[in-house]
Amino acid sequence: MIKFLDLQKINAQHAGELKQVAGEVIDSGWFLLGERVKTFEQQFCNYIGTKHTIACANGLDALRLILKAYKELGCMQEGDEIIVPANTYIATILSITDNRLKPVLIEPDIRTFNLDISLIEQAITSKTKAILVVHLYGRTCWSEELENIAKKYQLKVIEDNAQAVGAYFFYADGTKKRTGNLGEAAGNSFYPGKNLGALGDSGAVTTNDDQLATVVRALANYGSQEKYVNQYQGLNSRMDEIQAAFLSVKLKYLDAENEIRRKIAEYYLENGKNEQIVFPIPAEHRESHVQHVFVVQTKNRDQLQSFLTAHDIQTLIHYPIPPHKQQCYKEWNSLSFPVTEKIHREVVSLPISPVMSEEEIQKVTQVLCAYRS
């Protein structure tokens, strides 16, 4: 069986280092709010290019904390609107509604699956306070047009960078910046299956805003900057020392592993020809996509998935039900977002990881070419 993502094999590459740092943390007797977290935060700042990294419990909390901090700072209040892609994992939407803010869903661009930036301006109202972009599947969702819209209407731009750590945006003048350092703040996820994955849940907020960083850090620690003194009604959302130690090890290898993912994706695109399968369009700049998942489309998704399974190729669906059709948002169930719904009906994610063998990559491609509905 070709696994969709072989986490055992991925972590086995670094097993010696991971076991060593785990032992060091155990022997230290210090498990929270220690030097390992501070070290990783600085390493991640250096990598992303931001002034601040605030480690937290997971990617959803990172987004929740950003929005909660903006409310504490008076930039937002209950009922304000946040523009967000309709085509995203539900965590993006949960971070908005959890803060009693209103998501305004925007259709994606069918070619990239990312938010269609050309549709943003028509959705802006007097209550709009921010645009929450998602770098879905590892592809950068950004443009200078987006920056101009945000400036024109004085909107915050927040990044959901859960799937794209390591990706870049390339400006017209040739300069480039990492995702997670493009907007006012970003939520990052280190869920084990991410390109930079912990061995448990972890996340981080990245920002260049000193005031926001101070409030986010306090909110993540029960609303406290000083022990037993609580300035805000905060959360308990902290990265533990052992996960920080693991992430410090794995961060060293992230760029090299992302490059392997890009090469696999390029092989799929060059060799996977089938009129019944729509392959993703290549990114304009290859470094603007870290290929977190490789997603194809077909009208008979279940049939394609069964065909791949019959040939011992494991696949997943990202995602089978769009947020506006979920029971938890039943008030939206009658809404129609045709592009989003088409994507959620037709996509299937193929195996892609830095530990796939050449034989496995070739087999996936050959089976795709052989498929007939």
Short mmCIF file of N, CA and C in Angstrom, two decimals, residues 80-172:
data_model
loop_
_atom_site.label_atom_id
_atom_site.label_comp_id
_atom_site.label_asym_id
_atom_site.label_seq_id
_atom_site.Cartn_x
_atom_site.Cartn_y
_atom_site.Cartn_z
N ASP A 80 -19.00 42.47 13.78
CA ASP A 80 -18.21 42.94 12.64
C ASP A 80 -17.96 41.80 11.66
N GLU A 81 -17.70 42.16 10.42
CA GLU A 81 -17.59 41.17 9.34
C GLU A 81 -16.14 40.89 8.97
N ILE A 82 -15.89 39.62 8.70
CA ILE A 82 -14.58 39.15 8.25
C ILE A 82 -14.78 38.43 6.92
N ILE A 83 -14.15 38.92 5.87
CA ILE A 83 -14.22 38.25 4.57
C ILE A 83 -13.31 37.03 4.59
N VAL A 84 -13.83 35.89 4.12
CA VAL A 84 -13.11 34.62 4.24
C VAL A 84 -13.53 33.72 3.08
N PRO A 85 -12.64 32.86 2.60
CA PRO A 85 -13.04 31.96 1.51
C PRO A 85 -14.09 30.95 1.95
N ALA A 86 -15.06 30.70 1.07
CA ALA A 86 -16.05 29.65 1.33
C ALA A 86 -15.41 28.27 1.25
N ASN A 87 -14.34 28.16 0.47
CA ASN A 87 -13.63 26.89 0.27
C ASN A 87 -12.42 26.85 1.20
N THR A 88 -12.63 26.30 2.39
CA THR A 88 -11.55 26.18 3.35
C THR A 88 -11.90 25.09 4.35
N TYR A 89 -10.90 24.70 5.15
CA TYR A 89 -11.18 23.81 6.27
C TYR A 89 -11.98 24.60 7.31
N ILE A 90 -12.86 23.95 8.01
CA ILE A 90 -13.81 24.63 8.89
C ILE A 90 -13.15 25.41 10.02
N ALA A 91 -11.92 25.07 10.39
CA ALA A 91 -11.24 25.79 11.47
C ALA A 91 -11.16 27.28 11.18
N THR A 92 -10.94 27.64 9.92
CA THR A 92 -10.84 29.05 9.55
C THR A 92 -12.12 29.79 9.96
N ILE A 93 -13.26 29.18 9.65
CA ILE A 93 -14.56 29.78 9.94
C ILE A 93 -14.82 29.77 11.45
N LEU A 94 -14.47 28.68 12.11
CA LEU A 94 -14.69 28.57 13.56
C LEU A 94 -13.98 29.68 14.33
N SER A 95 -12.81 30.07 13.87
CA SER A 95 -12.07 31.13 14.57
C SER A 95 -12.83 32.45 14.55
N ILE A 96 -13.61 32.67 13.50
CA ILE A 96 -14.39 33.90 13.36
C ILE A 96 -15.64 33.84 14.24
N THR A 97 -16.42 32.78 14.08
CA THR A 97 -17.67 32.69 14.82
C THR A 97 -17.43 32.52 16.32
N ASP A 98 -16.33 31.89 16.70
CA ASP A 98 -16.02 31.74 18.12
C ASP A 98 -15.83 33.11 18.79
N ASN A 99 -15.41 34.10 18.00
CA ASN A 99 -15.24 35.46 18.51
C ASN A 99 -16.47 36.34 18.28
N ARG A 100 -17.58 35.69 17.93
CA ARG A 100 -18.85 36.40 17.69
C ARG A 100 -18.70 37.48 16.61
N LEU A 101 -17.89 37.15 15.61
CA LEU A 101 -17.76 37.97 14.42
C LEU A 101 -18.48 37.26 13.28
N LYS A 102 -18.75 37.96 12.19
CA LYS A 102 -19.57 37.40 11.12
C LYS A 102 -18.72 37.05 9.90
N PRO A 103 -18.63 35.76 9.54
CA PRO A 103 -17.92 35.40 8.31
C PRO A 103 -18.73 35.82 7.08
N VAL A 104 -18.05 36.43 6.12
CA VAL A 104 -18.65 36.74 4.82
C VAL A 104 -17.94 35.86 3.81
N LEU A 105 -18.64 34.83 3.33
CA LEU A 105 -18.02 33.80 2.50
C LEU A 105 -17.88 34.26 1.06
N ILE A 106 -16.69 34.03 0.49
CA ILE A 106 -16.39 34.42 -0.88
C ILE A 106 -15.94 33.17 -1.65
N GLU A 107 -16.40 33.07 -2.87
CA GLU A 107 -16.05 31.91 -3.71
C GLU A 107 -14.55 31.87 -4.03
N PRO A 108 -14.03 30.66 -4.29
CA PRO A 108 -12.63 30.52 -4.71
C PRO A 108 -12.48 30.66 -6.23
N ASP A 109 -11.25 30.80 -6.64
CA ASP A 109 -10.88 30.70 -8.05
C ASP A 109 -10.75 29.21 -8.36
N ILE A 110 -11.52 28.71 -9.31
CA ILE A 110 -11.54 27.28 -9.62
C ILE A 110 -10.18 26.78 -10.08
N ARG A 111 -9.33 27.67 -10.59
CA ARG A 111 -8.01 27.25 -11.10
C ARG A 111 -7.01 27.00 -9.98
N THR A 112 -7.16 27.70 -8.87
CA THR A 112 -6.18 27.59 -7.78
C THR A 112 -6.78 27.06 -6.49
N PHE A 113 -8.12 27.02 -6.39
CA PHE A 113 -8.86 26.63 -5.19
C PHE A 113 -8.80 27.69 -4.09
N ASN A 114 -7.99 28.73 -4.28
CA ASN A 114 -7.84 29.79 -3.29
C ASN A 114 -8.88 30.89 -3.49
N LEU A 115 -9.03 31.72 -2.47
CA LEU A 115 -9.95 32.86 -2.51
C LEU A 115 -9.77 33.65 -3.80
N ASP A 116 -10.90 33.96 -4.46
CA ASP A 116 -10.87 34.77 -5.68
C ASP A 116 -10.78 36.24 -5.27
N ILE A 117 -9.60 36.79 -5.35
CA ILE A 117 -9.36 38.15 -4.86
C ILE A 117 -10.19 39.19 -5.62
N SER A 118 -10.54 38.89 -6.87
CA SER A 118 -11.34 39.84 -7.67
C SER A 118 -12.76 40.01 -7.12
N LEU A 119 -13.21 39.12 -6.23
CA LEU A 119 -14.57 39.19 -5.68
C LEU A 119 -14.62 39.90 -4.32
N ILE A 120 -13.47 40.27 -3.79
CA ILE A 120 -13.44 40.82 -2.43
C ILE A 120 -14.14 42.18 -2.33
N GLU A 121 -13.79 43.08 -3.22
CA GLU A 121 -14.21 44.47 -3.06
C GLU A 121 -15.74 44.61 -3.03
N GLN A 122 -16.43 43.82 -3.84
CA GLN A 122 -17.89 43.92 -3.88
C GLN A 122 -18.55 43.41 -2.61
N ALA A 123 -17.80 42.69 -1.76
CA ALA A 123 -18.36 42.15 -0.52
C ALA A 123 -18.11 43.05 0.68
N ILE A 124 -17.36 44.11 0.49
CA ILE A 124 -17.00 44.99 1.61
C ILE A 124 -18.18 45.90 1.97
N THR A 125 -18.45 45.99 3.29
CA THR A 125 -19.48 46.89 3.80
C THR A 125 -18.87 47.76 4.91
N SER A 126 -19.70 48.59 5.51
CA SER A 126 -19.22 49.44 6.59
C SER A 126 -18.82 48.64 7.82
N LYS A 127 -19.26 47.38 7.88
CA LYS A 127 -18.95 46.53 9.04
C LYS A 127 -17.74 45.62 8.80
N THR A 128 -17.21 45.64 7.60
CA THR A 128 -16.05 44.79 7.28
C THR A 128 -14.82 45.32 8.00
N LYS A 129 -14.13 44.44 8.70
CA LYS A 129 -12.94 44.84 9.44
C LYS A 129 -11.68 44.11 9.00
N ALA A 130 -11.83 42.97 8.34
CA ALA A 130 -10.64 42.20 7.97
C ALA A 130 -10.92 41.25 6.82
N ILE A 131 -9.85 40.85 6.17
CA ILE A 131 -9.88 39.79 5.16
C ILE A 131 -9.00 38.66 5.71
N LEU A 132 -9.56 37.47 5.80
CA LEU A 132 -8.81 36.31 6.29
C LEU A 132 -8.54 35.42 5.09
N VAL A 133 -7.31 35.45 4.59
CA VAL A 133 -6.95 34.63 3.43
C VAL A 133 -6.41 33.29 3.90
N VAL A 134 -6.62 32.28 3.10
CA VAL A 134 -6.13 30.93 3.40
C VAL A 134 -5.21 30.49 2.26
N HIS A 135 -4.00 30.12 2.61
CA HIS A 135 -3.05 29.58 1.63
C HIS A 135 -3.33 28.08 1.49
N LEU A 136 -4.44 27.77 0.81
CA LEU A 136 -4.97 26.42 0.82
C LEU A 136 -4.08 25.44 0.06
N TYR A 137 -3.93 24.26 0.62
CA TYR A 137 -3.16 23.15 0.04
C TYR A 137 -1.67 23.46 -0.07
N GLY A 138 -1.25 24.63 0.48
CA GLY A 138 0.16 25.01 0.41
C GLY A 138 0.48 26.04 -0.65
N ARG A 139 -0.56 26.55 -1.37
CA ARG A 139 -0.36 27.54 -2.43
C ARG A 139 -0.62 28.95 -1.88
N THR A 140 0.32 29.84 -2.10
CA THR A 140 0.18 31.21 -1.62
C THR A 140 -1.04 31.89 -2.24
N CYS A 141 -1.86 32.49 -1.38
CA CYS A 141 -3.02 33.27 -1.82
C CYS A 141 -2.74 34.74 -1.47
N TRP A 142 -2.24 35.47 -2.42
CA TRP A 142 -1.86 36.87 -2.15
C TRP A 142 -1.71 37.60 -3.49
N SER A 143 -1.80 38.91 -3.45
CA SER A 143 -1.53 39.75 -4.61
C SER A 143 -1.35 41.18 -4.16
N GLU A 144 -0.72 41.97 -5.00
CA GLU A 144 -0.59 43.39 -4.69
C GLU A 144 -1.95 44.07 -4.77
N GLU A 145 -2.86 43.53 -5.58
CA GLU A 145 -4.24 44.03 -5.62
C GLU A 145 -4.89 43.87 -4.25
N LEU A 146 -4.68 42.71 -3.60
CA LEU A 146 -5.22 42.47 -2.26
C LEU A 146 -4.69 43.52 -1.29
N GLU A 147 -3.42 43.80 -1.35
CA GLU A 147 -2.84 44.80 -0.46
C GLU A 147 -3.46 46.18 -0.69
N ASN A 148 -3.69 46.50 -1.96
CA ASN A 148 -4.28 47.80 -2.30
C ASN A 148 -5.72 47.91 -1.79
N ILE A 149 -6.48 46.82 -1.90
CA ILE A 149 -7.87 46.82 -1.40
C ILE A 149 -7.87 47.03 0.11
N ALA A 150 -6.99 46.31 0.80
CA ALA A 150 -6.93 46.42 2.26
C ALA A 150 -6.57 47.85 2.68
N LYS A 151 -5.63 48.44 1.96
CA LYS A 151 -5.22 49.81 2.27
C LYS A 151 -6.35 50.80 1.99
N LYS A 152 -7.03 50.62 0.87
CA LYS A 152 -8.12 51.52 0.46
C LYS A 152 -9.23 51.55 1.51
N TYR A 153 -9.58 50.38 2.04
CA TYR A 153 -10.71 50.29 2.99
C TYR A 153 -10.25 50.17 4.44
N GLN A 154 -8.93 50.29 4.67
CA GLN A 154 -8.36 50.22 6.03
C GLN A 154 -8.76 48.91 6.74
N LEU A 155 -8.51 47.81 6.05
CA LEU A 155 -8.84 46.48 6.57
C LEU A 155 -7.58 45.75 7.02
N LYS A 156 -7.72 44.96 8.08
CA LYS A 156 -6.65 44.05 8.47
C LYS A 156 -6.64 42.88 7.49
N VAL A 157 -5.46 42.38 7.19
CA VAL A 157 -5.37 41.13 6.43
C VAL A 157 -4.68 40.11 7.31
N ILE A 158 -5.40 39.02 7.58
CA ILE A 158 -4.92 37.94 8.45
C ILE A 158 -4.72 36.71 7.57
N GLU A 159 -3.63 36.01 7.79
CA GLU A 159 -3.34 34.81 7.00
C GLU A 159 -3.63 33.54 7.81
N ASP A 160 -4.33 32.62 7.19
CA ASP A 160 -4.39 31.24 7.69
C ASP A 160 -3.26 30.51 6.96
N ASN A 161 -2.14 30.40 7.66
CA ASN A 161 -0.93 29.81 7.08
C ASN A 161 -0.72 28.38 7.55
N ALA A 162 -1.82 27.72 7.91
CA ALA A 162 -1.73 26.38 8.48
C ALA A 162 -1.12 25.37 7.51
N GLN A 163 -1.35 25.57 6.21
CA GLN A 163 -0.92 24.57 5.23
C GLN A 163 0.27 24.99 4.39
N ALA A 164 0.81 26.19 4.61
CA ALA A 164 1.78 26.74 3.65
C ALA A 164 3.08 27.23 4.26
N VAL A 165 3.44 26.73 5.43
CA VAL A 165 4.68 27.21 6.04
C VAL A 165 5.86 26.91 5.10
N GLY A 166 6.59 27.96 4.77
CA GLY A 166 7.73 27.81 3.86
C GLY A 166 7.50 28.39 2.48
N ALA A 167 6.24 28.71 2.15
CA ALA A 167 5.93 29.27 0.83
C ALA A 167 6.28 30.76 0.78
N TYR A 168 6.43 31.27 -0.44
CA TYR A 168 6.76 32.68 -0.66
C TYR A 168 5.70 33.36 -1.51
N PHE A 169 5.63 34.70 -1.38
CA PHE A 169 4.94 35.54 -2.37
C PHE A 169 6.00 36.38 -3.06
N PHE A 170 5.92 36.46 -4.39
CA PHE A 170 6.88 37.21 -5.19
C PHE A 170 6.24 38.51 -5.67
N TYR A 171 6.84 39.63 -5.31
CA TYR A 171 6.36 40.93 -5.74
C TYR A 171 6.84 41.25 -7.15
N ALA A 172 6.17 42.22 -7.77
CA ALA A 172 6.50 42.60 -9.16
C ALA A 172 7.93 43.10 -9.28
#
